[in-house]
mmCIF file of C-alpha atoms in Angstrom:
data_model
loop_
_atom_site.group_PDB
_atom_site.id
_atom_site.type_symbol
_atom_site.label_atom_id
_atom_site.label_comp_id
_atom_site.label_asym_id
_atom_site.label_seq_id
_atom_site.Cartn_x
_atom_site.Cartn_y
_atom_site.Cartn_z
ATOM 1 C CA MET A 129 -47.498 3.773 14.555
ATOM 2 C CA ASN A 130 -44.175 1.978 15.035
ATOM 3 C CA ALA A 131 -41.435 4.344 13.790
ATOM 4 C CA ALA A 132 -38.861 1.565 13.760
ATOM 5 C CA ALA A 133 -41.097 -0.591 11.574
ATOM 6 C CA ASP A 134 -41.575 2.304 9.172
ATOM 7 C CA ALA A 135 -37.849 3.128 8.938
ATOM 8 C CA SER A 136 -36.221 2.775 5.549
ATOM 9 C CA PRO A 137 -33.248 0.399 5.167
ATOM 10 C CA HIS A 138 -30.983 3.464 4.997
ATOM 11 C CA ASP A 139 -32.402 4.780 8.285
ATOM 12 C CA THR A 140 -31.972 1.368 9.886
ATOM 13 C CA ALA A 141 -28.347 1.141 8.774
ATOM 14 C CA ALA A 142 -27.565 4.656 10.008
ATOM 15 C CA ARG A 143 -29.115 3.989 13.421
ATOM 16 C CA LEU A 144 -27.214 0.734 13.770
ATOM 17 C CA LEU A 145 -23.891 2.309 12.817
ATOM 18 C CA TRP A 146 -24.381 5.219 15.214
ATOM 19 C CA THR A 147 -25.284 2.834 18.041
ATOM 20 C CA LEU A 148 -22.119 0.840 17.395
ATOM 21 C CA TRP A 149 -20.125 4.097 17.270
ATOM 22 C CA GLN A 150 -21.467 5.199 20.649
ATOM 23 C CA GLN A 151 -20.964 1.819 22.282
ATOM 24 C CA GLY A 152 -17.516 1.117 20.821
ATOM 25 C CA ARG A 153 -18.747 -2.103 19.256
ATOM 26 C CA VAL A 154 -18.289 -3.573 15.777
ATOM 27 C CA LEU A 155 -19.953 -6.023 13.409
ATOM 28 C CA ASP A 156 -18.669 -8.014 10.464
ATOM 29 C CA ALA A 157 -21.045 -6.365 7.996
ATOM 30 C CA LEU A 158 -24.365 -4.550 7.951
ATOM 31 C CA PRO A 159 -27.377 -6.896 7.818
ATOM 32 C CA GLU A 160 -28.375 -7.935 4.321
ATOM 33 C CA ALA A 161 -31.676 -6.072 4.554
ATOM 34 C CA CYS A 162 -29.980 -2.689 4.990
ATOM 35 C CA ARG A 163 -26.531 -3.245 3.506
ATOM 36 C CA PRO A 164 -25.590 -0.701 0.784
ATOM 37 C CA ARG A 165 -24.721 -2.135 -2.625
ATOM 38 C CA SER A 166 -23.294 0.982 -4.287
ATOM 39 C CA ARG A 167 -21.482 4.236 -3.550
ATOM 40 C CA ALA A 168 -24.787 6.064 -3.911
ATOM 41 C CA GLU A 169 -26.454 3.874 -1.286
ATOM 42 C CA GLY A 170 -23.433 4.230 1.007
ATOM 43 C CA TYR A 171 -23.634 8.012 0.774
ATOM 44 C CA ALA A 172 -27.410 7.879 1.321
ATOM 45 C CA ILE A 173 -26.900 6.075 4.634
ATOM 46 C CA GLN A 174 -24.131 8.474 5.640
ATOM 47 C CA ALA A 175 -26.433 11.419 4.918
ATOM 48 C CA ARG A 176 -28.790 10.163 7.634
ATOM 49 C CA LEU A 177 -26.109 10.057 10.338
ATOM 50 C CA PRO A 178 -26.423 13.722 11.439
ATOM 51 C CA ARG A 179 -30.165 13.338 12.077
ATOM 52 C CA VAL A 180 -29.748 9.963 13.783
ATOM 53 C CA ALA A 181 -26.901 11.289 15.938
ATOM 54 C CA GLY A 182 -28.531 14.649 16.613
ATOM 55 C CA ARG A 183 -25.281 16.328 15.588
ATOM 56 C CA ALA A 184 -24.689 18.900 12.874
ATOM 57 C CA THR A 185 -22.174 18.465 10.075
ATOM 58 C CA VAL A 186 -19.340 20.948 10.708
ATOM 59 C CA GLY A 187 -17.083 19.852 7.881
ATOM 60 C CA TRP A 188 -15.844 17.012 5.733
ATOM 61 C CA LYS A 189 -13.019 14.502 5.623
ATOM 62 C CA ILE A 190 -11.457 12.425 2.890
ATOM 63 C CA ALA A 191 -10.313 8.839 3.346
ATOM 64 C CA ALA A 192 -8.017 6.841 1.064
ATOM 65 C CA THR A 193 -6.209 9.738 -0.611
ATOM 66 C CA SER A 194 -3.112 7.661 -1.341
ATOM 67 C CA LEU A 195 -2.666 4.574 -3.497
ATOM 68 C CA ALA A 196 -1.364 2.706 -0.467
ATOM 69 C CA GLY A 197 -4.430 3.681 1.534
ATOM 70 C CA GLN A 198 -6.760 2.660 -1.279
ATOM 71 C CA ALA A 199 -5.018 -0.704 -1.605
ATOM 72 C CA HIS A 200 -5.195 -1.245 2.153
ATOM 73 C CA ILE A 201 -8.979 -0.910 2.278
ATOM 74 C CA LYS A 202 -9.519 -2.280 -1.227
ATOM 75 C CA VAL A 203 -11.232 0.711 -2.817
ATOM 76 C CA GLY A 204 -10.708 2.302 -6.207
ATOM 77 C CA GLY A 205 -10.479 5.913 -5.082
ATOM 78 C CA PRO A 206 -11.006 8.379 -2.236
ATOM 79 C CA LEU A 207 -14.089 8.441 -0.004
ATOM 80 C CA ALA A 208 -15.831 11.493 1.472
ATOM 81 C CA GLY A 209 -17.136 11.563 5.034
ATOM 82 C CA ARG A 210 -18.731 14.010 7.443
ATOM 83 C CA LEU A 211 -17.149 15.711 10.447
ATOM 84 C CA LEU A 212 -19.860 15.839 13.096
ATOM 85 C CA GLU A 213 -20.008 18.226 16.033
ATOM 86 C CA GLY A 214 -18.964 16.459 19.185
ATOM 87 C CA GLN A 215 -16.248 14.582 17.298
ATOM 88 C CA VAL A 216 -14.081 17.677 16.776
ATOM 89 C CA ALA A 217 -11.599 19.063 19.322
ATOM 90 C CA GLY A 218 -9.097 21.896 19.528
ATOM 91 C CA PRO A 219 -5.292 21.844 19.792
ATOM 92 C CA GLY A 220 -3.891 20.093 22.836
ATOM 93 C CA ALA A 221 -7.007 17.955 23.283
ATOM 94 C CA ARG A 222 -6.848 14.875 25.472
ATOM 95 C CA LEU A 223 -8.710 12.056 23.748
ATOM 96 C CA SER A 224 -9.753 8.544 24.646
ATOM 97 C CA LEU A 225 -8.895 5.486 22.575
ATOM 98 C CA ALA A 226 -11.511 3.407 24.386
ATOM 99 C CA GLY A 227 -13.337 1.319 21.816
ATOM 100 C CA ASN A 228 -11.059 2.469 18.975
ATOM 101 C CA ARG A 229 -9.620 -0.503 17.112
ATOM 102 C CA MET A 230 -7.697 1.322 14.380
ATOM 103 C CA ARG A 231 -5.459 3.146 16.882
ATOM 104 C CA VAL A 232 -3.698 5.485 14.489
ATOM 105 C CA ALA A 233 -3.269 9.247 14.193
ATOM 106 C CA GLU A 234 -3.124 10.936 10.796
ATOM 107 C CA PRO A 235 -1.585 14.407 10.186
ATOM 108 C CA GLU A 236 -3.698 16.217 7.588
ATOM 109 C CA PHE A 237 -3.886 19.557 5.773
ATOM 110 C CA SER A 238 -7.268 21.139 6.494
ATOM 111 C CA PHE A 239 -8.965 24.056 4.751
ATOM 112 C CA ARG A 240 -11.583 26.380 6.224
ATOM 113 C CA PHE A 241 -14.087 28.019 3.861
ATOM 114 C CA ASP A 242 -15.386 31.569 4.178
ATOM 115 C CA ALA A 243 -17.583 31.368 1.076
ATOM 116 C CA ALA A 244 -20.137 28.762 0.066
ATOM 117 C CA LEU A 245 -19.725 26.483 -2.946
ATOM 118 C CA PRO A 246 -23.231 25.256 -3.803
ATOM 119 C CA PRO A 247 -23.827 22.166 -5.948
ATOM 120 C CA ARG A 248 -23.949 22.720 -9.697
ATOM 121 C CA THR A 249 -23.861 20.735 -12.928
ATOM 122 C CA SER A 250 -20.392 21.847 -14.076
ATOM 123 C CA PRO A 251 -17.274 20.866 -12.108
ATOM 124 C CA TYR A 252 -15.527 23.439 -9.952
ATOM 125 C CA ALA A 253 -12.058 24.441 -11.124
ATOM 126 C CA MET A 254 -9.173 24.548 -8.687
ATOM 127 C CA ASP A 255 -8.963 28.346 -8.681
ATOM 128 C CA GLU A 256 -12.674 28.626 -7.821
ATOM 129 C CA VAL A 257 -12.287 26.251 -4.890
ATOM 130 C CA LEU A 258 -9.175 27.937 -3.515
ATOM 131 C CA ALA A 259 -10.765 31.383 -3.842
ATOM 132 C CA ALA A 260 -13.419 30.261 -1.346
ATOM 133 C CA VAL A 261 -10.840 29.174 1.252
ATOM 134 C CA ALA A 262 -10.170 31.431 4.230
ATOM 135 C CA ALA A 263 -7.311 29.543 5.897
ATOM 136 C CA VAL A 264 -5.223 26.387 6.125
ATOM 137 C CA HIS A 265 -4.997 24.568 9.451
ATOM 138 C CA PRO A 266 -2.755 21.737 10.616
ATOM 139 C CA SER A 267 -4.924 18.900 11.918
ATOM 140 C CA ILE A 268 -4.809 15.320 13.147
ATOM 141 C CA GLU A 269 -7.481 12.718 12.512
ATOM 142 C CA VAL A 270 -7.976 9.705 14.773
ATOM 143 C CA PRO A 271 -10.112 7.471 12.529
ATOM 144 C CA ASP A 272 -12.100 4.402 13.496
ATOM 145 C CA SER A 273 -14.490 1.892 11.977
ATOM 146 C CA ARG A 274 -17.623 0.112 13.039
ATOM 147 C CA TYR A 275 -16.579 -3.041 11.179
ATOM 148 C CA ALA A 276 -14.521 -5.827 12.710
ATOM 149 C CA ASP A 277 -12.292 -5.785 9.607
ATOM 150 C CA PHE A 278 -12.704 -2.508 7.765
ATOM 151 C CA THR A 279 -10.203 -3.589 5.101
ATOM 152 C CA VAL A 280 -12.732 -5.997 3.566
ATOM 153 C CA ALA A 281 -15.977 -4.059 4.139
ATOM 154 C CA GLY A 282 -15.941 -2.499 0.655
ATOM 155 C CA GLU A 283 -16.467 1.104 -0.363
ATOM 156 C CA ALA A 284 -20.274 1.140 -0.064
ATOM 157 C CA GLN A 285 -20.204 0.016 3.569
ATOM 158 C CA LEU A 286 -17.236 2.264 4.376
ATOM 159 C CA LEU A 287 -19.103 5.272 2.995
ATOM 160 C CA ALA A 288 -22.138 4.347 5.088
ATOM 161 C CA ASP A 289 -19.816 4.248 8.098
ATOM 162 C CA ASP A 290 -18.783 7.865 7.462
ATOM 163 C CA ALA A 291 -15.551 6.911 5.677
ATOM 164 C CA CYS A 292 -13.961 5.638 8.918
ATOM 165 C CA ALA A 293 -14.577 8.873 10.804
ATOM 166 C CA GLY A 294 -13.642 8.985 14.466
ATOM 167 C CA LEU A 295 -12.195 11.949 16.341
ATOM 168 C CA TRP A 296 -10.449 14.956 14.836
ATOM 169 C CA VAL A 297 -8.266 17.737 16.245
ATOM 170 C CA LEU A 298 -8.069 21.084 14.436
ATOM 171 C CA GLY A 299 -5.030 23.297 14.960
ATOM 172 C CA ASP A 300 -4.859 27.069 14.724
ATOM 173 C CA ALA A 301 -5.014 28.736 11.323
ATOM 174 C CA ALA A 302 -1.627 29.062 9.656
ATOM 175 C CA GLY A 303 -0.106 32.510 9.913
ATOM 176 C CA ALA A 304 2.106 31.989 6.863
ATOM 177 C CA ASP A 305 0.946 32.788 3.327
ATOM 178 C CA TRP A 306 -0.100 29.274 2.363
ATOM 179 C CA ARG A 307 -1.103 30.408 -1.130
ATOM 180 C CA ALA A 308 2.557 31.149 -1.893
ATOM 181 C CA LEU A 309 3.644 27.623 -0.916
ATOM 182 C CA ASP A 310 3.900 24.473 -3.012
ATOM 183 C CA LEU A 311 1.757 22.299 -0.775
ATOM 184 C CA ALA A 312 2.577 19.196 -2.825
ATOM 185 C CA ARG A 313 6.214 19.481 -1.731
ATOM 186 C CA HIS A 314 5.481 20.703 1.785
ATOM 187 C CA VAL A 315 7.037 18.409 4.404
ATOM 188 C CA VAL A 316 5.228 17.394 7.588
ATOM 189 C CA GLN A 317 6.757 15.667 10.626
ATOM 190 C CA GLY A 318 4.640 13.398 12.789
ATOM 191 C CA ARG A 319 5.975 12.604 16.263
ATOM 192 C CA VAL A 320 4.774 10.161 18.903
ATOM 193 C CA ARG A 321 5.983 10.276 22.510
ATOM 194 C CA ARG A 322 5.239 7.063 24.352
ATOM 195 C CA ALA A 323 4.183 6.904 27.976
ATOM 196 C CA ASP A 324 7.671 5.590 28.834
ATOM 197 C CA GLY A 325 9.262 8.740 27.405
ATOM 198 C CA THR A 326 10.582 7.243 24.180
ATOM 199 C CA THR A 327 9.913 9.242 21.013
ATOM 200 C CA TRP A 328 9.760 8.280 17.359
ATOM 201 C CA GLN A 329 8.748 10.169 14.250
ATOM 202 C CA ARG A 330 7.643 9.772 10.649
ATOM 203 C CA GLU A 331 7.801 12.192 7.724
ATOM 204 C CA GLY A 332 5.229 12.913 5.068
ATOM 205 C CA VAL A 333 4.670 15.308 2.218
ATOM 206 C CA GLY A 334 1.668 16.958 0.621
ATOM 207 C CA ALA A 335 2.079 14.948 -2.589
ATOM 208 C CA ASN A 336 0.897 11.873 -0.655
ATOM 209 C CA VAL A 337 -2.590 13.407 -0.642
ATOM 210 C CA LEU A 338 -3.928 12.743 -4.159
ATOM 211 C CA GLY A 339 -0.766 14.370 -5.503
ATOM 212 C CA ASP A 340 -1.516 17.691 -3.740
ATOM 213 C CA PRO A 341 -3.820 18.577 -0.806
ATOM 214 C CA ARG A 342 -5.389 21.252 -3.021
ATOM 215 C CA ALA A 343 -6.277 18.593 -5.591
ATOM 216 C CA ALA A 344 -7.886 16.521 -2.829
ATOM 217 C CA LEU A 345 -9.871 19.565 -1.730
ATOM 218 C CA CYS A 346 -11.107 20.142 -5.279
ATOM 219 C CA TRP A 347 -12.046 16.454 -5.552
ATOM 220 C CA LEU A 348 -14.118 16.716 -2.373
ATOM 221 C CA VAL A 349 -15.995 19.798 -3.558
ATOM 222 C CA ASN A 350 -16.898 18.136 -6.848
ATOM 223 C CA GLU A 351 -17.732 14.802 -5.202
ATOM 224 C CA LEU A 352 -20.234 16.567 -2.954
ATOM 225 C CA SER A 353 -21.577 18.655 -5.829
ATOM 226 C CA GLY A 354 -22.291 15.449 -7.724
ATOM 227 C CA LEU A 355 -24.340 14.303 -4.729
ATOM 228 C CA GLY A 356 -26.328 17.531 -4.726
ATOM 229 C CA LEU A 357 -24.433 18.837 -1.703
ATOM 230 C CA GLY A 358 -22.420 21.997 -1.282
ATOM 231 C CA LEU A 359 -19.767 23.427 1.017
ATOM 232 C CA ARG A 360 -21.045 26.061 3.447
ATOM 233 C CA ALA A 361 -19.126 29.066 4.704
ATOM 234 C CA GLY A 362 -17.424 28.133 7.950
ATOM 235 C CA GLU A 363 -17.056 24.452 7.136
ATOM 236 C CA VAL A 364 -13.674 22.739 7.230
ATOM 237 C CA VAL A 365 -12.303 20.009 4.961
ATOM 238 C CA SER A 366 -9.609 17.637 6.172
ATOM 239 C CA THR A 367 -7.902 16.281 3.073
ATOM 240 C CA GLY A 368 -6.447 12.951 4.221
ATOM 241 C CA THR A 369 -3.241 11.774 5.802
ATOM 242 C CA CYS A 370 0.016 12.990 4.276
ATOM 243 C CA MET A 371 2.034 10.073 5.707
ATOM 244 C CA ALA A 372 1.635 6.460 6.726
ATOM 245 C CA PRO A 373 -0.675 6.582 9.774
ATOM 246 C CA LEU A 374 1.072 6.913 13.129
ATOM 247 C CA GLU A 375 0.475 3.910 15.368
ATOM 248 C CA VAL A 376 -0.704 5.082 18.786
ATOM 249 C CA ALA A 377 -1.668 3.686 22.190
ATOM 250 C CA PRO A 378 -3.222 5.016 25.405
ATOM 251 C CA GLY A 379 -0.851 7.401 27.171
ATOM 252 C CA ASP A 380 0.831 8.580 23.958
ATOM 253 C CA GLU A 381 1.328 12.202 22.959
ATOM 254 C CA VAL A 382 1.203 13.099 19.250
ATOM 255 C CA GLU A 383 2.433 16.207 17.463
ATOM 256 C CA ALA A 384 2.162 17.092 13.783
ATOM 257 C CA ASP A 385 4.669 19.755 12.708
ATOM 258 C CA PHE A 386 3.683 21.500 9.483
ATOM 259 C CA GLY A 387 6.656 23.885 9.535
ATOM 260 C CA VAL A 388 5.636 27.452 8.690
ATOM 261 C CA LEU A 389 1.996 26.328 8.655
ATOM 262 C CA GLY A 390 2.135 25.563 12.366
ATOM 263 C CA ARG A 391 1.869 22.602 14.699
ATOM 264 C CA VAL A 392 -0.960 20.725 16.346
ATOM 265 C CA ALA A 393 -0.742 18.266 19.218
ATOM 266 C CA LEU A 394 -2.979 15.913 21.167
ATOM 267 C CA SER A 395 -2.623 13.295 23.860
ATOM 268 C CA PHE A 396 -4.425 10.070 24.664
ATOM 269 C CA ALA A 397 -5.703 9.210 28.112
ATOM 270 C CA ALA A 398 -3.755 6.368 29.741
#
């Protein structure tokens, strides 16, 4: 029996997107026969990516957590995506931008869970979500898209494409008492050192992430719960960029300084 012939449209779309991801190629849009028409269909395709890729889901990311970001990609709200093993690196990682067309780095507040939050019919309250968190980590996302112009793909196709997931660098857990901080007002500095030695920086604040990174985290938990999915102990959630994305190029070094919450850095191969 021909497995390809028996594949569902969602399977076909997931396989195509993963192939493009691996090859660093893009298309204008998914073929009509497997193109998602709704958020639900977009999430259904995304849910097949771990099996197609042969990689476990180790956490979650949120795209479009600012009004500017939502306007840029023409969506009405945030989008949830998976962090897959093999796409996650530790502090100081040296990454490749080969095939990456977005070429930005995004400093993000990330939260690691030490208790599970299974799906349920009633929404999770903020205090329930935060009680399940073990630590806050500084992190940097290097997103990408499998569409030639991701700004016009629409939310269903963007969700299918794992909400513009690419590579992601997780810093060490913050040593400071993050629960005592007002994360909405917490300032983050993003710095880029070019290959020629010149340096520039940009500043962001937690309020740029759905008003508060903790609010974004709560949104993610309830978004997944509505899909019949839960957060598992040990998983990490990256809550979205807290500043305008940092434009990067091969040979650059990037550092995100979260003050008392720590720093995380990466570099790009020349």
